[in-house]
Coordinates of C-alpha atoms and ligand atoms in Angstrom, one line a residue:
X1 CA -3.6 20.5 21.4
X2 CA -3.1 19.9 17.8
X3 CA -4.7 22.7 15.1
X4 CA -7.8 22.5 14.6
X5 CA -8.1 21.5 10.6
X6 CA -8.9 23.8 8.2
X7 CA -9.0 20.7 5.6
X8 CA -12.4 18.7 5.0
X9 CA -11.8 16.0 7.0
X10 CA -8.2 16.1 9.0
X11 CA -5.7 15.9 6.4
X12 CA -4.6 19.4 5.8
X13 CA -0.8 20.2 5.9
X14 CA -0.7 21.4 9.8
X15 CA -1.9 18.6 11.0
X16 CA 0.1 15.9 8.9
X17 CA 3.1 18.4 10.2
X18 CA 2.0 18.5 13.8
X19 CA 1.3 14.4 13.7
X20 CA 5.0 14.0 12.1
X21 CA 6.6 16.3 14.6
X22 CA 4.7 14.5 17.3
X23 CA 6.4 11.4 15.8
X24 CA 9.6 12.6 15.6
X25 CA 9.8 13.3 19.0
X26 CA 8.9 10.4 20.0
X27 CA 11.7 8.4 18.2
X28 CA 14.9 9.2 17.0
X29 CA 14.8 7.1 13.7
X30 CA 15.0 9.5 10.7
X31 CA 13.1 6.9 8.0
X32 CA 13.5 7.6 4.2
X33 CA 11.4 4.3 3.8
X34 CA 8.2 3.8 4.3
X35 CA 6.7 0.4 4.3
X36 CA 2.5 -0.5 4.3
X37 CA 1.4 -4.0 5.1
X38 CA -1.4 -5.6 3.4
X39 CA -4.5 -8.1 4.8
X40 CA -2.3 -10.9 6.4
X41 CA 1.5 -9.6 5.8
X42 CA 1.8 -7.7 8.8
X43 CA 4.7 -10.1 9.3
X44 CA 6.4 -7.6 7.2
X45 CA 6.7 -5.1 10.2
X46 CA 8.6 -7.5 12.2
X47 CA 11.5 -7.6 10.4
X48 CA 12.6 -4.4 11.7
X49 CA 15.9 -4.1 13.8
X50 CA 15.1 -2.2 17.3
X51 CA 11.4 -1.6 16.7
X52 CA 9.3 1.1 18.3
X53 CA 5.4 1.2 18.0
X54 CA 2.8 3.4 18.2
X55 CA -0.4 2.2 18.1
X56 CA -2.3 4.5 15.9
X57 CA -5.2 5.2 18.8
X58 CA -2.4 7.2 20.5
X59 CA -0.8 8.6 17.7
X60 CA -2.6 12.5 17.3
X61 CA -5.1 12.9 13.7
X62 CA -4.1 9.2 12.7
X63 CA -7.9 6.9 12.4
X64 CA -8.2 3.7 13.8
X65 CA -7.3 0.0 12.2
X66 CA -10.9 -2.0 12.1
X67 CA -10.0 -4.7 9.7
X68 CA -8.9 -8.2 11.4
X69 CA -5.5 -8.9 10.3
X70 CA -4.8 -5.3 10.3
X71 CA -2.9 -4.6 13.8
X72 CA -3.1 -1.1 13.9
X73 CA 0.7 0.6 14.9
X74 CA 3.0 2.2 12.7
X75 CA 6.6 0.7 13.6
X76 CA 9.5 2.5 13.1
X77 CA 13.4 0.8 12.9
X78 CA 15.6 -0.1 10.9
X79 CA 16.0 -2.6 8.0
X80 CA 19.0 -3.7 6.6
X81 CA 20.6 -0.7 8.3
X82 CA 18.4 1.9 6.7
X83 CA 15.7 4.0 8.7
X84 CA 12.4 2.6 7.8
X85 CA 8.5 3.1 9.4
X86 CA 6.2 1.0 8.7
X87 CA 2.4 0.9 8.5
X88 CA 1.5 -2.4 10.7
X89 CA -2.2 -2.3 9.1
X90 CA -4.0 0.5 6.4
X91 CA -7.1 1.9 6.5
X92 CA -9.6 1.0 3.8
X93 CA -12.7 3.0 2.1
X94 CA -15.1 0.8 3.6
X95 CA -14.1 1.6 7.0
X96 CA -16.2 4.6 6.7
X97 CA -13.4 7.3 6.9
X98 CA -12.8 10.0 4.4
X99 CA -10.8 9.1 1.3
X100 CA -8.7 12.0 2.6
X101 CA -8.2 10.4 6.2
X102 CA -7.1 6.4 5.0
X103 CA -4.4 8.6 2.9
X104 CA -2.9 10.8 5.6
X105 CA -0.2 8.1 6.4
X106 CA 1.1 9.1 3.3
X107 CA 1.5 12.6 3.8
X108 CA 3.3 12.0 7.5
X109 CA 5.3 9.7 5.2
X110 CA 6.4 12.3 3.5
X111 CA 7.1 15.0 5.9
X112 CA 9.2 12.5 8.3
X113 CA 11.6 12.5 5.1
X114 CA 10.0 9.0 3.9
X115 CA 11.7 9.5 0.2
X116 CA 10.7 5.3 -1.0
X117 CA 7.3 4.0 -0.2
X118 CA 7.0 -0.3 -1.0
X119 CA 2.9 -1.0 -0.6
X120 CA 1.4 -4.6 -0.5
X121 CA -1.9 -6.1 -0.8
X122 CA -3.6 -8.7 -0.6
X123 CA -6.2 -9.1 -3.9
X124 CA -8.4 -11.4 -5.8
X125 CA -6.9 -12.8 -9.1
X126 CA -8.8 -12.0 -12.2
X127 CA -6.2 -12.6 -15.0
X128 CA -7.1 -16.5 -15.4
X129 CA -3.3 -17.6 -15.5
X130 CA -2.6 -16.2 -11.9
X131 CA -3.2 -18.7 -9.1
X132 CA -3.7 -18.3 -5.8
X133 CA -0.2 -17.9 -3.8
X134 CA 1.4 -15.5 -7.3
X135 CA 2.9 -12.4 -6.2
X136 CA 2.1 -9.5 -8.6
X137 CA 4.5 -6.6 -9.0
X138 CA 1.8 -3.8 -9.4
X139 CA 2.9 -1.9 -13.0
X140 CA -0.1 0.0 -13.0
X141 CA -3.8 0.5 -11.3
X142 CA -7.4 1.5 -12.3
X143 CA -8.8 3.7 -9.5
X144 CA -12.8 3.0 -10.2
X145 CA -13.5 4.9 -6.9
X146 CA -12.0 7.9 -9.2
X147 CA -14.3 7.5 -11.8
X148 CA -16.9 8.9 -9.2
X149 CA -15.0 11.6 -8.3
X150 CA -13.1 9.9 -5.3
X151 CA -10.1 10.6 -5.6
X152 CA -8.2 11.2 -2.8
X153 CA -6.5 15.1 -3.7
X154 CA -10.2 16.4 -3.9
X155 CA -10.4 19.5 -2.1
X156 CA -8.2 22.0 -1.9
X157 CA -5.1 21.5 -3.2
X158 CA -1.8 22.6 -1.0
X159 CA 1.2 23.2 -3.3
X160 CA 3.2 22.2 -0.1
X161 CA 2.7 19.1 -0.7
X162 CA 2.2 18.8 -4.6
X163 CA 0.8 20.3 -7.9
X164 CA -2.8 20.0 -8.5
X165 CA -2.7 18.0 -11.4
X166 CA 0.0 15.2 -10.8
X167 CA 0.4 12.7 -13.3
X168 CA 0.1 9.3 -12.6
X169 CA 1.4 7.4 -15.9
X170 CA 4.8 7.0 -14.0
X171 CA 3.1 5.7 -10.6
X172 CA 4.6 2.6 -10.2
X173 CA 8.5 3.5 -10.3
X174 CA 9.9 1.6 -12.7
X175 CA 13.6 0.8 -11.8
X176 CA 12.1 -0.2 -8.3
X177 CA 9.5 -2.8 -10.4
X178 CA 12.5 -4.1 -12.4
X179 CA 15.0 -4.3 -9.8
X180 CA 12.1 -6.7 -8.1
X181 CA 12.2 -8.9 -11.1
X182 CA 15.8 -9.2 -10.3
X183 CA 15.8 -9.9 -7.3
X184 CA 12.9 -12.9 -7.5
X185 CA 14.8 -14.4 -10.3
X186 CA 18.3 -14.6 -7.3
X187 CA 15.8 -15.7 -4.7
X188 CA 14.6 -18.6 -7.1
X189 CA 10.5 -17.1 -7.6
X190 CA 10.1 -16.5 -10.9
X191 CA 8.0 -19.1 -10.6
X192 CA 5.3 -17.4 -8.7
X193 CA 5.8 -13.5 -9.7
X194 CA 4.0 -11.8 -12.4
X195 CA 3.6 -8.3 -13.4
X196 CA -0.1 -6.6 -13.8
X197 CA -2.7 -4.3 -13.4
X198 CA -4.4 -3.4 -10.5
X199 CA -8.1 -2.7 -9.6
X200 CA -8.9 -0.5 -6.7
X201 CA -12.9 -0.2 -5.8
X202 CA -14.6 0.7 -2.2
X203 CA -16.0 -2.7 -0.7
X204 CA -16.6 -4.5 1.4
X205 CA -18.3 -6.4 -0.3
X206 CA -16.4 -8.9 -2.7
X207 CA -17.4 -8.6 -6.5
X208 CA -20.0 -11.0 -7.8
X209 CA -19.1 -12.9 -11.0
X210 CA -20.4 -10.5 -13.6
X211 CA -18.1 -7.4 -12.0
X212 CA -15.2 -9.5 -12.2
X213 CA -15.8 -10.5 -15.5
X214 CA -16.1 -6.7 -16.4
X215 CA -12.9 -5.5 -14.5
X216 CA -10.7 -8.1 -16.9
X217 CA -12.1 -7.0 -19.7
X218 CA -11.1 -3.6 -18.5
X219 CA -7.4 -4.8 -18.0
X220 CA -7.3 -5.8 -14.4
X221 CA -5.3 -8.3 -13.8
X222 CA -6.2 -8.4 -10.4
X223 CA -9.0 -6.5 -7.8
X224 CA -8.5 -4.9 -4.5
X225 CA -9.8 -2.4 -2.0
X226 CA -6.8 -0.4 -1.1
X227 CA -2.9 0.7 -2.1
X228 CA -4.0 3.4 -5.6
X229 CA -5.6 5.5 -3.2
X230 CA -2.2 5.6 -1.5
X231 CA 0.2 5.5 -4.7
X232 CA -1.9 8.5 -5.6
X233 CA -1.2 10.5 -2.7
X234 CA 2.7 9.3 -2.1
X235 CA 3.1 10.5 -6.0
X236 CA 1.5 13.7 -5.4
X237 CA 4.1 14.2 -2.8
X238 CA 6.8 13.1 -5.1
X239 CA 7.8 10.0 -3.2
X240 CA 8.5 6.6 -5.3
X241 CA 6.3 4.2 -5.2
X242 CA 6.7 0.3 -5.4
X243 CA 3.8 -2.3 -5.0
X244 CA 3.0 -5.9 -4.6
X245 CA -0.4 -7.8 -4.3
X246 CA -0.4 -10.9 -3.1
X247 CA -3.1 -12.8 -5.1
X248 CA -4.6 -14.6 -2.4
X249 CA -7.8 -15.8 -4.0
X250 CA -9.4 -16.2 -7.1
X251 CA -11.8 -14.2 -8.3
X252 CA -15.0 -16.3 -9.7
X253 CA -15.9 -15.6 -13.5
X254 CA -17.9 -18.7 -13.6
X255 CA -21.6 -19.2 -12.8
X256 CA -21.1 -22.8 -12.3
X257 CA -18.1 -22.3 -9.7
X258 CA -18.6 -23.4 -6.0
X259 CA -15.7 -20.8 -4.8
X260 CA -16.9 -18.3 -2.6
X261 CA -14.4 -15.0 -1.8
X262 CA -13.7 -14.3 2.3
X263 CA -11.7 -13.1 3.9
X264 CA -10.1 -16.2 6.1
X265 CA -8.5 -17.2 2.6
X266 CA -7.0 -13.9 2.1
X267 CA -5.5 -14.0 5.5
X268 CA -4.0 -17.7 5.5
X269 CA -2.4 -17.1 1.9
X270 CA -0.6 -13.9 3.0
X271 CA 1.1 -16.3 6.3
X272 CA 1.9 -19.4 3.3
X273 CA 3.8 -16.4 1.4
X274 CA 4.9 -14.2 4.2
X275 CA 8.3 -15.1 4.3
X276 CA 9.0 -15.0 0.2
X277 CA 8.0 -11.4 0.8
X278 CA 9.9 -10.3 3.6
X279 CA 12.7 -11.4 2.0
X280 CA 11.9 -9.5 -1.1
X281 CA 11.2 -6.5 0.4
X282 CA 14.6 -6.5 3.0
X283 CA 16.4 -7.4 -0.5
X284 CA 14.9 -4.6 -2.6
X285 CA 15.4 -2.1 1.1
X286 CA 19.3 -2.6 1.1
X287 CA 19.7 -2.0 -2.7
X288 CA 17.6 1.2 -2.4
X289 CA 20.2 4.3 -3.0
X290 CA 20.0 7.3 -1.2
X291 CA 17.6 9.3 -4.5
X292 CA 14.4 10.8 -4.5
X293 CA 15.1 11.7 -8.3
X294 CA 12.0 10.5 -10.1
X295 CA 13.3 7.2 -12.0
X296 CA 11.1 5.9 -14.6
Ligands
R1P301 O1 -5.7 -4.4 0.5 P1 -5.5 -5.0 1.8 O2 -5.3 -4.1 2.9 O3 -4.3 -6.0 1.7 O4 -6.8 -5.9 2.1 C1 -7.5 -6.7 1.2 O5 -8.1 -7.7 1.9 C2 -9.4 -7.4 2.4 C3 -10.4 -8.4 1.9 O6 -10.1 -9.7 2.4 C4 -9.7 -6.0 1.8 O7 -9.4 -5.0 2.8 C5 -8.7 -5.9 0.7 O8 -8.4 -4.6 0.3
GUN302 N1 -12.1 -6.5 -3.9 C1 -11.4 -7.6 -3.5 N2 -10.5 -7.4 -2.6 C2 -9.8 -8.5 -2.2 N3 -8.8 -8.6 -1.3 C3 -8.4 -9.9 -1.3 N4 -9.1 -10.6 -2.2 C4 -10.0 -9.8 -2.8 C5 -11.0 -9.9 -3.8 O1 -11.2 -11.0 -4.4 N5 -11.7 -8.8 -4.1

């Protein structure tokens, strides 16, 4: 039997402890990466070398995947040679689970020794040169959730994992952001990779014209559900953060448009782009050095 939480809703430090033990026990790879897989690049997961999964039902404290095109396991392997796990699936706000709950991965992350953690999404483009198909290296977010007071490190703050009032103007590691501009320009996708600004808010629902045309005034380049909520935590625990949304529809700013947002589109645009990604990501895996040391 695992302890019984003394958190708000299953996240405190012994149980992220007991559900990494339980983990580690079950698998002899020691990952210092950590990989999450958006809407539709779950693809991601399978290029691991030697893969184990759990499927997060049996895996103790961990919530269940609901979302189609979400498979639900945590894979653990290696890629290019280094120890990785990776999330095969997230959980999302509108699932109905605690802000504290769809952010535990990140906390098992970190006491497995996960020291890097590379995010992707997929999201709805607002910034009105993106198309659909861009890959945007995520340089910053806006967590509207937050604004309301959910924020994922409400409640009682443990020092074990990190200080109560972490900053987040360095959450998007910056080496690890320019290092993937390097590496799209070798692989030829400049063409297709931008930099921007990312907008978290619950869902499901997708936005209706006038809220996107709000979030770009805001700065939003481009509109989610998921990944700050996350960043927020992995930065609390002092791990480095890299992210990519994959901008798999536009959002509509125009009454007269005939577009309609759903979520088929997001799926099939994350399988056209899967295999740009996973060869990102393997790149960016086997240049990672061995350093936690915070590089921006
Ligand atoms: O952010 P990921 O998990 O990629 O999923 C995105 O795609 C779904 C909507 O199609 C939402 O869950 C949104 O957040
Ligand atoms: N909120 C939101 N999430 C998305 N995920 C993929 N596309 C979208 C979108 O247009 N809006």
């Amino acid at each position: 039997m695992l302890p019984v939480s003394e958190s708000l809703c299953g996240e405190s430090y012994e149980e992220c402890k007991a559900t990494a033990d339980w983990l580690l026990s079950n698998t002899q790879v020691r990952p210092t990466v950590g990989i999450v897989c958006g809407s539709g690049l779950g693809g991601l997961a399978e290029m691991l070398k030697d893969p184990q999964y759990f499927k997060y039902c049996d895996i103790p404290n961990f919530p269940k995947s609901t979302v189609h095109g979400h498979a639900g396991r945590l894979v653990f392997g290696t890629l290019k040679g280094k120890p990785c796990v990776c999330m095969q699936g997230r959980f999302h706000l509108y699932e109905g689970y605690p802000i504290q709950k769809i952010t535990l991965p990140m906390r098992v992350f970190k006491l497995m020794g996960v020291e890097t953690v590379f995010l992707t999404n997929a999201a709805g483009g607002l910034n009105q040169d993106y198309k659909v198909g861009d890959v945007m290296i995520m340089k910053d977010h806006i967590n509207m959730p937050g604004f309301a007071g959910n924020n994922p490190l409400v409640g009682p703050n443990d020092d074990r994992f990190g200080v109560r009032f972490p900053c987040m103007s360095d959450a998007y590691d910056r080496k690890l952001r320019q290092m993937a501009l390097d590496v799209a320009s070798e692989l030829g996708y400049n063409d297709f990779f931008r930099e921007g600004v990312y907008c978290v808010l619950g869902g499901p629902s997708f936005e209706t014209i006038a809220e996107c045309r709000m979030l770009h005034k805001l700065g939003a380049d481009a509109v989610g559900m998921s990944t700050a909520h996350e960043v927020i935590v992995a930065r609390h625990a002092g791990m480095r953060c890299f992210a990519l949304s994959l901008i798999s529809n536009q959002a509509v700013m125009d009454y007269d448009s005939q577009e309609k947002a759903n979520h088929e589109e997001v799926l099939e645009t994350g399988r056209l782009r899967a295999e740009q990604l996973e060869k990102l990501v393997t790149t960016m895996v086997d240049r990672l050095e061995h350093n936690n040391n915070d590089s921006s």
